[in-house]
PDB file of C-alpha atoms and ligand atoms in Angstrom:
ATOM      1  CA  UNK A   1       0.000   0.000   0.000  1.00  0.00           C
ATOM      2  CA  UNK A   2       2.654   2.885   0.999  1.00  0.00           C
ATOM      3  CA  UNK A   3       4.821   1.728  -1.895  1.00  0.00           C
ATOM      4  CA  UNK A   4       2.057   2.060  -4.747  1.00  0.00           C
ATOM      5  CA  UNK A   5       0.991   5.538  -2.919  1.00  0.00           C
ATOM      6  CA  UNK A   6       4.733   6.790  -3.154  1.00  0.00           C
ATOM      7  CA  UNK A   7       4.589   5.869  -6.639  1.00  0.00           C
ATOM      8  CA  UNK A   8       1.839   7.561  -7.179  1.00  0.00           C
ATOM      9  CA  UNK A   9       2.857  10.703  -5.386  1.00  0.00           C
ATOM     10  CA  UNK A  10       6.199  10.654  -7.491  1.00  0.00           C
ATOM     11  CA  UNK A  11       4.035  10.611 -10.455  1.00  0.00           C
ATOM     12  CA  UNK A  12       1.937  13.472  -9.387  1.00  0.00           C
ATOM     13  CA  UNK A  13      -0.780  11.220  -9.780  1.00  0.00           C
ATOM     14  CA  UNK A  14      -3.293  10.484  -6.871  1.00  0.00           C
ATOM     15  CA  UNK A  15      -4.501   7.578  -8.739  1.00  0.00           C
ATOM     16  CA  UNK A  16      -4.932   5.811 -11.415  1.00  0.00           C
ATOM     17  CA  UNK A  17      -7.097   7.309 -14.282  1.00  0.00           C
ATOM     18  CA  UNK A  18     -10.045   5.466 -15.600  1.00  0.00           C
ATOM     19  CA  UNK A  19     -12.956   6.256 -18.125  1.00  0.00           C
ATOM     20  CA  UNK A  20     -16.114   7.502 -17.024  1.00  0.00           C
ATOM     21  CA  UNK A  21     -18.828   8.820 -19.497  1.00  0.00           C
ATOM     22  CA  UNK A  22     -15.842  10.422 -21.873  1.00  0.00           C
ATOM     23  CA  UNK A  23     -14.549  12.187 -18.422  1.00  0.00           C
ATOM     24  CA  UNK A  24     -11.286  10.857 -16.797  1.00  0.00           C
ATOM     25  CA  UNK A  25     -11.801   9.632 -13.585  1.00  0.00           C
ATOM     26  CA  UNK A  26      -9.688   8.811 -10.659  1.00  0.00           C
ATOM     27  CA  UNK A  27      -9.508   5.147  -8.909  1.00  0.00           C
ATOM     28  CA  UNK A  28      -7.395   5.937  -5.884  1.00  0.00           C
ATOM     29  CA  UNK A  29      -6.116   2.777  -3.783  1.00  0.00           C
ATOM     30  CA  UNK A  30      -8.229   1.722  -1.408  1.00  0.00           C
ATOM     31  CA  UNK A  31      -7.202   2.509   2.316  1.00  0.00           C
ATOM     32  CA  UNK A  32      -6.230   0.033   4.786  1.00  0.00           C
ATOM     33  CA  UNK A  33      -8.822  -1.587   6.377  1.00  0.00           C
ATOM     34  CA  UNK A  34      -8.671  -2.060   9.819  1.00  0.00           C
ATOM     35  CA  UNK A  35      -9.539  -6.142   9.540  1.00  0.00           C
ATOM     36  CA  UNK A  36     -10.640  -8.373   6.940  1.00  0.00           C
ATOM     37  CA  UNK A  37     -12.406 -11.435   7.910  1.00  0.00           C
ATOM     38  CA  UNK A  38     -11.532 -14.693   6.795  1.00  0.00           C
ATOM     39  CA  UNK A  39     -11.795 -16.486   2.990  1.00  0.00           C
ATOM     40  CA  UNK A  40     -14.558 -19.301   3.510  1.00  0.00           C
ATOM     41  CA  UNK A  41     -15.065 -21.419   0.682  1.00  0.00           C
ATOM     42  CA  UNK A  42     -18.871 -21.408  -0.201  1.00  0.00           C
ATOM     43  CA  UNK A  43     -20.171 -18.942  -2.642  1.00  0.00           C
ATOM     44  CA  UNK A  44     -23.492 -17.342  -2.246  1.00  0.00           C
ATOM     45  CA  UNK A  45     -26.182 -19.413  -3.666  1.00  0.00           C
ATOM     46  CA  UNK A  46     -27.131 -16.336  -5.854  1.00  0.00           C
ATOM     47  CA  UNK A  47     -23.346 -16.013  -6.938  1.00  0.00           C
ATOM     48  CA  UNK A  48     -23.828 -20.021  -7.515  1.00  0.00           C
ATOM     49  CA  UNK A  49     -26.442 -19.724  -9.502  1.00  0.00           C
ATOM     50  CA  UNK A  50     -24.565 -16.868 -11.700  1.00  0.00           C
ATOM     51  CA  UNK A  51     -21.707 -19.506 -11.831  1.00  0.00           C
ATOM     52  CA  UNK A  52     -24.169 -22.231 -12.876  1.00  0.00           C
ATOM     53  CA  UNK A  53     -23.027 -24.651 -16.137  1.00  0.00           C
ATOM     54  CA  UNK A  54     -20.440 -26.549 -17.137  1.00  0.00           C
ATOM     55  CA  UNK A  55     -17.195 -26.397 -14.720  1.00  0.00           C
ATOM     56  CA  UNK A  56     -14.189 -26.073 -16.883  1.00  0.00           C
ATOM     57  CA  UNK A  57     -11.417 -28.406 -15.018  1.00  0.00           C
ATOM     58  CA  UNK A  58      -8.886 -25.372 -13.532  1.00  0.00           C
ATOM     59  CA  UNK A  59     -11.965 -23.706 -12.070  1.00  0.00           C
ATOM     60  CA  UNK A  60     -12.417 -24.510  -8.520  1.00  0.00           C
ATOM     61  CA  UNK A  61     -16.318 -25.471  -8.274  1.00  0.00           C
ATOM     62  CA  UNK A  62     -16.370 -23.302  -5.257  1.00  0.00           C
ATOM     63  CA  UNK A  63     -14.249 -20.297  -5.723  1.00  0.00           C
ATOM     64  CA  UNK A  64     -13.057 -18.968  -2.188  1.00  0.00           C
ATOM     65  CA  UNK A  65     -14.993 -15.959  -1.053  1.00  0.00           C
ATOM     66  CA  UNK A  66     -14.780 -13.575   2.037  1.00  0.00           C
ATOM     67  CA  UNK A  67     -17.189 -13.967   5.169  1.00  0.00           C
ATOM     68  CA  UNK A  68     -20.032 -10.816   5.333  1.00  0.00           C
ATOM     69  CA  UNK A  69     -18.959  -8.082   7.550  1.00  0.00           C
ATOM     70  CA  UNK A  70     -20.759  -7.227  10.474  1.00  0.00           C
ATOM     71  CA  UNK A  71     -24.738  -7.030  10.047  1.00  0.00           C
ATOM     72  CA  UNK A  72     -24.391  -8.483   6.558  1.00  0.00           C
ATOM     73  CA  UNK A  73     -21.774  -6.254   4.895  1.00  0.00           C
ATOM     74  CA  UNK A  74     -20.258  -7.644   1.782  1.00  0.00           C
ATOM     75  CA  UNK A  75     -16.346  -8.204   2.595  1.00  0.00           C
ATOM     76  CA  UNK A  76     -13.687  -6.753   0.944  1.00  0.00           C
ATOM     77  CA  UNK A  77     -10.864  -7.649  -0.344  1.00  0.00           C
ATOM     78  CA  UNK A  78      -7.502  -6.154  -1.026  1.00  0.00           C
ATOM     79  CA  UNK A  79      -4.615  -8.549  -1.341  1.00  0.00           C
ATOM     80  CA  UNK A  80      -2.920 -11.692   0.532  1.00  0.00           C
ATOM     81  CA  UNK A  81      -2.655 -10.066   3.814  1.00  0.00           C
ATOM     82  CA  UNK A  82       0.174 -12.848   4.626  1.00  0.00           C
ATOM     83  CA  UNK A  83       2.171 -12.467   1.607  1.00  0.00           C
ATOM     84  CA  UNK A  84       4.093  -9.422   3.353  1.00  0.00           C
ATOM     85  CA  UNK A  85       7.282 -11.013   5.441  1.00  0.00           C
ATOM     86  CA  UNK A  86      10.298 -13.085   4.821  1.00  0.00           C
ATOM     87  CA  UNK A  87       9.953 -16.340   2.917  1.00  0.00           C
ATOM     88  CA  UNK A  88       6.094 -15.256   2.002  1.00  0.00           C
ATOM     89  CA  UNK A  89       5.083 -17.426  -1.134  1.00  0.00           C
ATOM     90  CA  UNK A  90       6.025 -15.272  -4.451  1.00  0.00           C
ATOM     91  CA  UNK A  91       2.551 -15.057  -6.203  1.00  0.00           C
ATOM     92  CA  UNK A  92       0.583 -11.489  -7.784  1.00  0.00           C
ATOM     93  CA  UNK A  93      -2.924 -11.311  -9.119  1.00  0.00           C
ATOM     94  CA  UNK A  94      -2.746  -9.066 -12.342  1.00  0.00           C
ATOM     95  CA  UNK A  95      -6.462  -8.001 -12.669  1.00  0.00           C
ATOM     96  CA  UNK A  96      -7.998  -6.025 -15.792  1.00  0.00           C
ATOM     97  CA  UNK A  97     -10.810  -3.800 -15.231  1.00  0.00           C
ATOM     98  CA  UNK A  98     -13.063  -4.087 -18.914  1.00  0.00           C
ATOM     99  CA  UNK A  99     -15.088  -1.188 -18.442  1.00  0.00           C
ATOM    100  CA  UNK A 100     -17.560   0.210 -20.850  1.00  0.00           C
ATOM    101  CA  UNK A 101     -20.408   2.343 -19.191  1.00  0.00           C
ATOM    102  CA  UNK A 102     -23.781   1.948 -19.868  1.00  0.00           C
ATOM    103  CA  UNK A 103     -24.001   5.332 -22.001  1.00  0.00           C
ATOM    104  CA  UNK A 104     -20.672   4.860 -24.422  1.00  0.00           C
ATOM    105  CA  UNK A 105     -22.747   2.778 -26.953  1.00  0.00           C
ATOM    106  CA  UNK A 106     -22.367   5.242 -29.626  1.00  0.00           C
ATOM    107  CA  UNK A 107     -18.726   5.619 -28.826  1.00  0.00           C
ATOM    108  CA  UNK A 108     -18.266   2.437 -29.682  1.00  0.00           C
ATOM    109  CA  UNK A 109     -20.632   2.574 -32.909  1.00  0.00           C
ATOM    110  CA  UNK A 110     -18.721   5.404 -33.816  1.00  0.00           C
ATOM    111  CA  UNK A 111     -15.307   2.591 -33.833  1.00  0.00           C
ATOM    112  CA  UNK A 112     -14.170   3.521 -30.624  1.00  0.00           C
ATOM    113  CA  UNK A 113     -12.295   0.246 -29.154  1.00  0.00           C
ATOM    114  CA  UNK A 114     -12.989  -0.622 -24.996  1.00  0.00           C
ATOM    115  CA  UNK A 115     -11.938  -3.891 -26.164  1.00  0.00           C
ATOM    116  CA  UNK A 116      -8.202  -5.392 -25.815  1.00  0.00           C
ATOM    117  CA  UNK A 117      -8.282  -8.758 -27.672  1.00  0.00           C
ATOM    118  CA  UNK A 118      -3.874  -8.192 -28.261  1.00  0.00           C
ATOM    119  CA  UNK A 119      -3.718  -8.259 -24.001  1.00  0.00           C
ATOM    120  CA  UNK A 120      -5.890 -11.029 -24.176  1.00  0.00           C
ATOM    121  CA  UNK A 121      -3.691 -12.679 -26.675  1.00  0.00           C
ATOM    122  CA  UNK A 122      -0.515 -11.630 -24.834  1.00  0.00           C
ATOM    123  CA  UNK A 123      -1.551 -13.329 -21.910  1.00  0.00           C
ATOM    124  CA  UNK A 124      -2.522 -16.347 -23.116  1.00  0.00           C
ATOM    125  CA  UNK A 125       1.046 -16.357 -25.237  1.00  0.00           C
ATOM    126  CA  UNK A 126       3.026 -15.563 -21.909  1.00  0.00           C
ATOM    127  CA  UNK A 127       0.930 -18.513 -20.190  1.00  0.00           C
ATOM    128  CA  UNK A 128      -0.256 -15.749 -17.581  1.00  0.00           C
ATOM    129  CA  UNK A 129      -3.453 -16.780 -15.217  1.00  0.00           C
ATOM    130  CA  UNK A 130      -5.510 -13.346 -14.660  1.00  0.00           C
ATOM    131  CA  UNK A 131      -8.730 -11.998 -13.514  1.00  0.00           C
ATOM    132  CA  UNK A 132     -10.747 -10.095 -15.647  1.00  0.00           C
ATOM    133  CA  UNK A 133     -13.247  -7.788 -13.987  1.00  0.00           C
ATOM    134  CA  UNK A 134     -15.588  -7.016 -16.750  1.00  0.00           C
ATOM    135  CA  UNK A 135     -18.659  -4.692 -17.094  1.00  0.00           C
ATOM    136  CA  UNK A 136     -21.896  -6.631 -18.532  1.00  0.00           C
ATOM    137  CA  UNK A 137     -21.901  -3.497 -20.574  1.00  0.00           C
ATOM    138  CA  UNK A 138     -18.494  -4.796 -22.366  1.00  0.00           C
ATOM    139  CA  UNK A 139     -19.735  -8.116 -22.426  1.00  0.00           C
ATOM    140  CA  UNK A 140     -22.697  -6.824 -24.107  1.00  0.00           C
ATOM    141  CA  UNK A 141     -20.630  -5.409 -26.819  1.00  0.00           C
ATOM    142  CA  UNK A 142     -18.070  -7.940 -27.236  1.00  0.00           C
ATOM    143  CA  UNK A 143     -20.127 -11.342 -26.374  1.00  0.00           C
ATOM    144  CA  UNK A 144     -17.812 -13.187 -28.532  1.00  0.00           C
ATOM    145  CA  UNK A 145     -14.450 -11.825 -26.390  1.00  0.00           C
ATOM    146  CA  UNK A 146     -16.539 -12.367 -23.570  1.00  0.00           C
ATOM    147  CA  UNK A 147     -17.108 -16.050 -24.134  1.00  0.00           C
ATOM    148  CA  UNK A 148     -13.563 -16.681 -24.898  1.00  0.00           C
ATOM    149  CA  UNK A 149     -12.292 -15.152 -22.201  1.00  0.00           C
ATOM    150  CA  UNK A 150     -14.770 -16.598 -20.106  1.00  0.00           C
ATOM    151  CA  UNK A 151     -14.441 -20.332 -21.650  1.00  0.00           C
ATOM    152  CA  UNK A 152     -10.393 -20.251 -21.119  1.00  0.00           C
ATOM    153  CA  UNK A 153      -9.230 -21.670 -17.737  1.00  0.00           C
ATOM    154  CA  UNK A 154      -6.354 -19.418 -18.028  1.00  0.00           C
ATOM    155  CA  UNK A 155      -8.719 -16.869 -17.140  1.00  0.00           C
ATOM    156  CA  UNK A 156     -11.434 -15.963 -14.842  1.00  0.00           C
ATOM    157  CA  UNK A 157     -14.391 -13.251 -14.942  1.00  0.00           C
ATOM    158  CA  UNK A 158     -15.068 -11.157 -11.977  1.00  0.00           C
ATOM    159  CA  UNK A 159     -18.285  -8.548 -11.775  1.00  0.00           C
ATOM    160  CA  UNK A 160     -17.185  -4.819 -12.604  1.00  0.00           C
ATOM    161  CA  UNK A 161     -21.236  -4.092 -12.435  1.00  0.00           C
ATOM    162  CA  UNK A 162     -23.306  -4.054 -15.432  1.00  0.00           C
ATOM    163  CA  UNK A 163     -23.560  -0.142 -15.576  1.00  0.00           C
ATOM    164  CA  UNK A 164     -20.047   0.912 -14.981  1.00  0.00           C
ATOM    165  CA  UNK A 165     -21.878   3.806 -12.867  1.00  0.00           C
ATOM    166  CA  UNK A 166     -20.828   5.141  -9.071  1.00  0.00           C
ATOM    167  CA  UNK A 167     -21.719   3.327  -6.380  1.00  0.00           C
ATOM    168  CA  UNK A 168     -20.970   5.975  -3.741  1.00  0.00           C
ATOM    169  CA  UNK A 169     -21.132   9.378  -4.410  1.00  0.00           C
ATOM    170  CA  UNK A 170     -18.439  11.924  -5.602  1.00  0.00           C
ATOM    171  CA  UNK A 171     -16.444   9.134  -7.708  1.00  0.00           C
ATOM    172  CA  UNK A 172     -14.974  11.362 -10.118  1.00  0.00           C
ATOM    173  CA  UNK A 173     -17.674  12.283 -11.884  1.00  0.00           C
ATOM    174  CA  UNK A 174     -19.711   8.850 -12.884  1.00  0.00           C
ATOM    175  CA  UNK A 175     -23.418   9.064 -12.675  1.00  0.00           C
ATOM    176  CA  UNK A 176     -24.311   6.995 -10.080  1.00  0.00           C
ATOM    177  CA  UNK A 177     -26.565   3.622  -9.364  1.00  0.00           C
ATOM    178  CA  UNK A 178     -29.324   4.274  -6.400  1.00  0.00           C
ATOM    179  CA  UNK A 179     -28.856   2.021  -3.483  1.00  0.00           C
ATOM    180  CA  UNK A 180     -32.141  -0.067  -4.367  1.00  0.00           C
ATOM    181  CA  UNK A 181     -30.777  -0.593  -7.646  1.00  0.00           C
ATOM    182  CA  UNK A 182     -27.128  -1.694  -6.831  1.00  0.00           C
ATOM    183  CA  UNK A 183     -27.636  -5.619  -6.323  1.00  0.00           C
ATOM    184  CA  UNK A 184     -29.624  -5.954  -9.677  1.00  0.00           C
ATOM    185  CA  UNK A 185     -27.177  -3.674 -11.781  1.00  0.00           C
ATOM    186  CA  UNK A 186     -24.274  -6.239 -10.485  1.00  0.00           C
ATOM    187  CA  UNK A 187     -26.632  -8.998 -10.957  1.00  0.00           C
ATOM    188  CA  UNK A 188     -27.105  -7.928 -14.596  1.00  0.00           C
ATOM    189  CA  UNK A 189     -23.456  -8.119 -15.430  1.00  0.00           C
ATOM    190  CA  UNK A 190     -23.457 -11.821 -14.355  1.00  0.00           C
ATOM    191  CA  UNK A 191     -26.350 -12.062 -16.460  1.00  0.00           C
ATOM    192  CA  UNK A 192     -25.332 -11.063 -19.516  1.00  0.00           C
ATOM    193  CA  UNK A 193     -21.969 -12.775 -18.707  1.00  0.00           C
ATOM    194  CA  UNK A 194     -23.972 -15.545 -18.887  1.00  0.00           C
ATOM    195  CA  UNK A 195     -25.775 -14.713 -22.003  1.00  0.00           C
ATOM    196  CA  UNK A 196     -22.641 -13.917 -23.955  1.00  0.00           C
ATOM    197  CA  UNK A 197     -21.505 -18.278 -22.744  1.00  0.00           C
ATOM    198  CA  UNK A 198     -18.903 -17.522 -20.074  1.00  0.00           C
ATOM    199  CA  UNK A 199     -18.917 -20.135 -17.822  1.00  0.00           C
ATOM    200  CA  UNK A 200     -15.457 -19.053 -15.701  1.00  0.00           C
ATOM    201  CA  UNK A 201     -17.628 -16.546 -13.533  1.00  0.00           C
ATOM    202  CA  UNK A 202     -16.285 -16.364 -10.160  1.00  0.00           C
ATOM    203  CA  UNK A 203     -18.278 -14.363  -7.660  1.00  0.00           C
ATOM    204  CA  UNK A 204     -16.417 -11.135  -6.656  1.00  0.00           C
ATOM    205  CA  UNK A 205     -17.129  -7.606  -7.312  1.00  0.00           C
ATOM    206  CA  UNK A 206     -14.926  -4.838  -8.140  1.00  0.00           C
ATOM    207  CA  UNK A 207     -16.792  -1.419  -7.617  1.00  0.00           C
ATOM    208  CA  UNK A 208     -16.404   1.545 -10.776  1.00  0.00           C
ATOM    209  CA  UNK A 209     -13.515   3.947  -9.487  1.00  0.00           C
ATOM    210  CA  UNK A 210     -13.284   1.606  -6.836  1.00  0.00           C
ATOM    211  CA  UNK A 211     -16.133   3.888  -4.781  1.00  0.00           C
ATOM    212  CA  UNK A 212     -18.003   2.599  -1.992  1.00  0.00           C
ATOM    213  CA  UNK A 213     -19.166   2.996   1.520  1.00  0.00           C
ATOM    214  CA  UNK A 214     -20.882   0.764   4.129  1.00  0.00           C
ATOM    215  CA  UNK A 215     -24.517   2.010   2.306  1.00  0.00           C
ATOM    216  CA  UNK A 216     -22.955   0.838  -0.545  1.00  0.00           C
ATOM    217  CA  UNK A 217     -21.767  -2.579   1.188  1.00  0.00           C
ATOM    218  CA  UNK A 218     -25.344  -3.222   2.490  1.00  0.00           C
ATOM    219  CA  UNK A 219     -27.550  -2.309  -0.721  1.00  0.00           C
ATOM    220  CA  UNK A 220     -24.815  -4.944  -2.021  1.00  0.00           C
ATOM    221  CA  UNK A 221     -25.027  -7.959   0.115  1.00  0.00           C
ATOM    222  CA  UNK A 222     -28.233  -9.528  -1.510  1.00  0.00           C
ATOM    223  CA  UNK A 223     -25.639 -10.345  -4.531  1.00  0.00           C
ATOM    224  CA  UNK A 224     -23.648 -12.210  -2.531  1.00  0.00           C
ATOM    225  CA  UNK A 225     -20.524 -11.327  -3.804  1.00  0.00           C
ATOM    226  CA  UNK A 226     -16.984 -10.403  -1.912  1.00  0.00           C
ATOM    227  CA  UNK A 227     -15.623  -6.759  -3.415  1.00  0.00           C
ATOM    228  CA  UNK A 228     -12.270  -6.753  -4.445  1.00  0.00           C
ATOM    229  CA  UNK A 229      -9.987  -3.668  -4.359  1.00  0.00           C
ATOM    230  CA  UNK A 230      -6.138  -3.790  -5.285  1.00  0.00           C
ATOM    231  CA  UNK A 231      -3.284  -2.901  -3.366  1.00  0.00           C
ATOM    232  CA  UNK A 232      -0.768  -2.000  -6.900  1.00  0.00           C
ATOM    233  CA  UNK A 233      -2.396   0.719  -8.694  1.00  0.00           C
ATOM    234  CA  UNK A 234      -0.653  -0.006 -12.353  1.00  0.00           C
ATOM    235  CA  UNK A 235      -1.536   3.653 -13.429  1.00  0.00           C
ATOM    236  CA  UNK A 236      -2.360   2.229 -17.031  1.00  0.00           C
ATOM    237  CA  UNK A 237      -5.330   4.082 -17.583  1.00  0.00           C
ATOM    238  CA  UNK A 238      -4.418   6.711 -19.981  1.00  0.00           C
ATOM    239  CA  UNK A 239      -0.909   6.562 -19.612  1.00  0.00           C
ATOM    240  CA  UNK A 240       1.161   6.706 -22.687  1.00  0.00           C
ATOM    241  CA  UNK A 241       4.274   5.039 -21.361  1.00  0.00           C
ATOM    242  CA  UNK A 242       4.424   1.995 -21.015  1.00  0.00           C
ATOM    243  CA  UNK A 243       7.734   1.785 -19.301  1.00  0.00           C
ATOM    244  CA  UNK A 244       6.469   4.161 -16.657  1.00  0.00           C
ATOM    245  CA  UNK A 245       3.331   1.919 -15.704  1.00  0.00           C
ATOM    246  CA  UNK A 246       5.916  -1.221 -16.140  1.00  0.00           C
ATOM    247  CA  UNK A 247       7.985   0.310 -12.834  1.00  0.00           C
ATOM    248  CA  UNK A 248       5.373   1.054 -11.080  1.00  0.00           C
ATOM    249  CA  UNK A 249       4.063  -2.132 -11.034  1.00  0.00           C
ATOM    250  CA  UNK A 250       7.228  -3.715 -10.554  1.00  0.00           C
ATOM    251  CA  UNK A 251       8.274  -1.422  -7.568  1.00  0.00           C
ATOM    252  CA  UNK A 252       4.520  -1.965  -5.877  1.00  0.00           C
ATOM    253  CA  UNK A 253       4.371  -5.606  -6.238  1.00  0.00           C
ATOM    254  CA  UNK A 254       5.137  -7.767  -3.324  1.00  0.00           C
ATOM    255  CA  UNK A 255       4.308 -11.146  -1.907  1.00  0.00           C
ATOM    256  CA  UNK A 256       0.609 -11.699  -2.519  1.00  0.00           C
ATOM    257  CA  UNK A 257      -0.236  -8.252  -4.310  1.00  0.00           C
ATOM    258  CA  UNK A 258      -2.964  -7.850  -6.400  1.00  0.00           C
ATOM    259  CA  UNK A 259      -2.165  -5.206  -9.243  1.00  0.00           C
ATOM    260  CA  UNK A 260      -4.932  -3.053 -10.933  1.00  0.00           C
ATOM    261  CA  UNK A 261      -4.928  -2.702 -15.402  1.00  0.00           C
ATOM    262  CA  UNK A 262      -7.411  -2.256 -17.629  1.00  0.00           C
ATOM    263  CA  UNK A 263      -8.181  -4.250 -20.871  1.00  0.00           C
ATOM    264  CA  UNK A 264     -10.007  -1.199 -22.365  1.00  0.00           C
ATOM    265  CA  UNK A 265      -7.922  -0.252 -25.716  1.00  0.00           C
ATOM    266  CA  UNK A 266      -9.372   3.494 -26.153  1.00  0.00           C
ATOM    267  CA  UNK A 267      -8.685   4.253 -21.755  1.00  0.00           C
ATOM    268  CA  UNK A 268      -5.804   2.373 -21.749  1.00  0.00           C
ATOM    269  CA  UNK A 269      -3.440   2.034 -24.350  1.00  0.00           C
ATOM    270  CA  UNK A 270      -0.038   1.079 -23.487  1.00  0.00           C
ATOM    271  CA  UNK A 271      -0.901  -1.836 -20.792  1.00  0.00           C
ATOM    272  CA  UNK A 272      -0.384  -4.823 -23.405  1.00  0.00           C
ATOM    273  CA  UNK A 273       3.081  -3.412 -23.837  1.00  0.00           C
ATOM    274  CA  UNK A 274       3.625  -2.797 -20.353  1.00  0.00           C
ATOM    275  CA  UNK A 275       2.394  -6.333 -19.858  1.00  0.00           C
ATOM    276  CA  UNK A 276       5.672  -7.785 -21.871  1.00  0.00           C
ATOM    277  CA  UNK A 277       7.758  -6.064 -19.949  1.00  0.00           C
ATOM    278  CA  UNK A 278       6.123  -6.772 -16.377  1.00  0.00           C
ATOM    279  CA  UNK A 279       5.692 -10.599 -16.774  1.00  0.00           C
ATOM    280  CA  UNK A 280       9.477 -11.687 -17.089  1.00  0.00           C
ATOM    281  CA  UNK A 281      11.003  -9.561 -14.928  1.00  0.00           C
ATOM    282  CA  UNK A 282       8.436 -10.618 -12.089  1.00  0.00           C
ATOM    283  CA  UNK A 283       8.907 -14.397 -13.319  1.00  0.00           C
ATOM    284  CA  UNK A 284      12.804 -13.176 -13.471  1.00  0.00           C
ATOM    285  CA  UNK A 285      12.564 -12.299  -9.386  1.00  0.00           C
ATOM    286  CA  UNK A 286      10.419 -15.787  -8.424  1.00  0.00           C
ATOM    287  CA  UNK A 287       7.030 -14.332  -8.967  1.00  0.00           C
ATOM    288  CA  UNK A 288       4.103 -16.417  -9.850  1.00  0.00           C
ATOM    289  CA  UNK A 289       1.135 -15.505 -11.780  1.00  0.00           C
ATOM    290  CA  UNK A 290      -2.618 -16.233 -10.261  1.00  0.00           C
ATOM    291  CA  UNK A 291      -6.116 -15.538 -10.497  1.00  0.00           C
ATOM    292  CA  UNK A 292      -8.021 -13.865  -7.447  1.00  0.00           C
ATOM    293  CA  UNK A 293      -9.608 -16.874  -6.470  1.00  0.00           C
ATOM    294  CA  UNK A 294      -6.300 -18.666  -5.848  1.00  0.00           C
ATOM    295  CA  UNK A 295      -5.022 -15.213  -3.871  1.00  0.00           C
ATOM    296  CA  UNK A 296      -8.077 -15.463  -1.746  1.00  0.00           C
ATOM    297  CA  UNK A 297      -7.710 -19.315  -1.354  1.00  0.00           C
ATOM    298  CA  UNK A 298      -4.045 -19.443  -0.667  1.00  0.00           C
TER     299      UNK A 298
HETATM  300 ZN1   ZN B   1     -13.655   0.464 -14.116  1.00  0.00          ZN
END
């Protein structure tokens, strides 16, 4: 956490950049919570049902999700608490946020590209195990990426809401979802994740500009799903150097990180070239590459 926020600062970023409504928006990282509670192993029976359908064999048939918080709250989740310390198992989660918000339709009529099939590609050629946190917006628009993304055991799909909107209020300038509406937005990503054939749906949630509160948390818990947040901001979004969101990642990560990228061409450009550079040299220092279930599980 202090390493990625010294980054940042050096930068004279406070976070990293996404797309909101044609507006840049900020994702700062998340601050430290006081106590997480512990992974448990059985989904939601909601998140189960979103799961439903054929079990493709590196999928665990339960992925590992968080206990609720007090009074219901969904849990979240930042990184592998553990992995900090000497002798710490040598694994990162590289997660890519596919965000498309419900209103940039005629962007992308117009040819504007929130797809990344070259990451997509890259990762599969570099044998690289990642979570993508998609929008049902993107899958929407993509269902054929969606399904082959979500059909590859290499790769799992994680809930970045249907609607791409806030879901606490300021968040850099996204319109945002009203409290009774936030469990069916996220349940309408999993839907159309479903209806696009994805079958490698794992139950988490990672909230637009990373925004919430406990109202949030609550409105949320009827989904059943444990939010993720990130402890390595990459600083992809928008970024035009590649090498410069290649050190940051490579000074943030440590023992159990989870890192924060986008596989959105038009918001961020330069990650699949940032991505060729970041996989050997964290292979080159011991590193291991793993989806967020295995984090959580581990
Ligand atoms: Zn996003």
């Amino acid at each position: 956490m202090n390493i990625s926020v010294r980054n940042l600062t050096a930068l004279g970023l406070l976070g990293a950049v996404l797309v909101g409504c044609g507006r840049e928006a900020v994702e700062t990282p998340p601050a430290p919570s006081a106590k997480e509670p512990a992974a448990r192993t059985s989904p939601s029976p909601r998140a189960s049902a979103a799961a439903a359908g054929p079990k493709p064999a590196r999928v665990p048939a339960a992925p590992p999700t968080m206990a609720p918080g007090p009074g219901g709250l969904t849990p979240v989740y930042t990184h592998r608490a553990k992995g900090a310390g000497k002798g710490a198992e040598k694994v990162v989660a590289l997660t890519f946020d596919a965000d498309m918000t419900a209103d940039q339709g005629p962007r992308a009529a117009q040819g504007e590209r929130f797809d990344n099939p070259q990451l997509i590609e890259t990762l599969r050629r570099l044998k690289v195990d990642a979570t993508v946190f998609m929008t049902g917006r993107w899958a929407e628009e993509y269902p054929d990426q969606a399904k082959s993304i979500g059909r590859d055991p290499r790769f799992e799909i994680a809930n970045h809401s249907y609607s791409h909107y806030a879901f606490a209020s300021p968040c850099y300038g996204l319109p945002t979802v009203a409290k009774p509406d936030m469990a069916d937005d996220v349940q309408r990503a999993f839907d159309a994740f479903r209806d696009a054939g994805a079958v490698n749906v794992v139950p988490y949630f990672r909230f637009p500009g990373g925004c919430y509160d406990d109202a949030a948390l609550h409105a949320l818990a009827p989904a059943g799903v444990t939010a993720v947040q990130w402890d390595v901001v990459s600083g992809d979004a928008f970024a035009q150097d590649a090498d410069a969101v290649a050190e940051q990642v490579l000074d943030g990560v440590k023992p159990g990180s989870l890192v924060v990228m986008h596989c959105t061409r038009s918001a961020a450009p330069v990650t699949e070239q940032a991505i060729r550079r970041i996989v050997p040299e964290l292979r080159a220092r011991g590193y291991r590459f793993v989806k967020v279930s295995e984090l959580m599980g581990g």
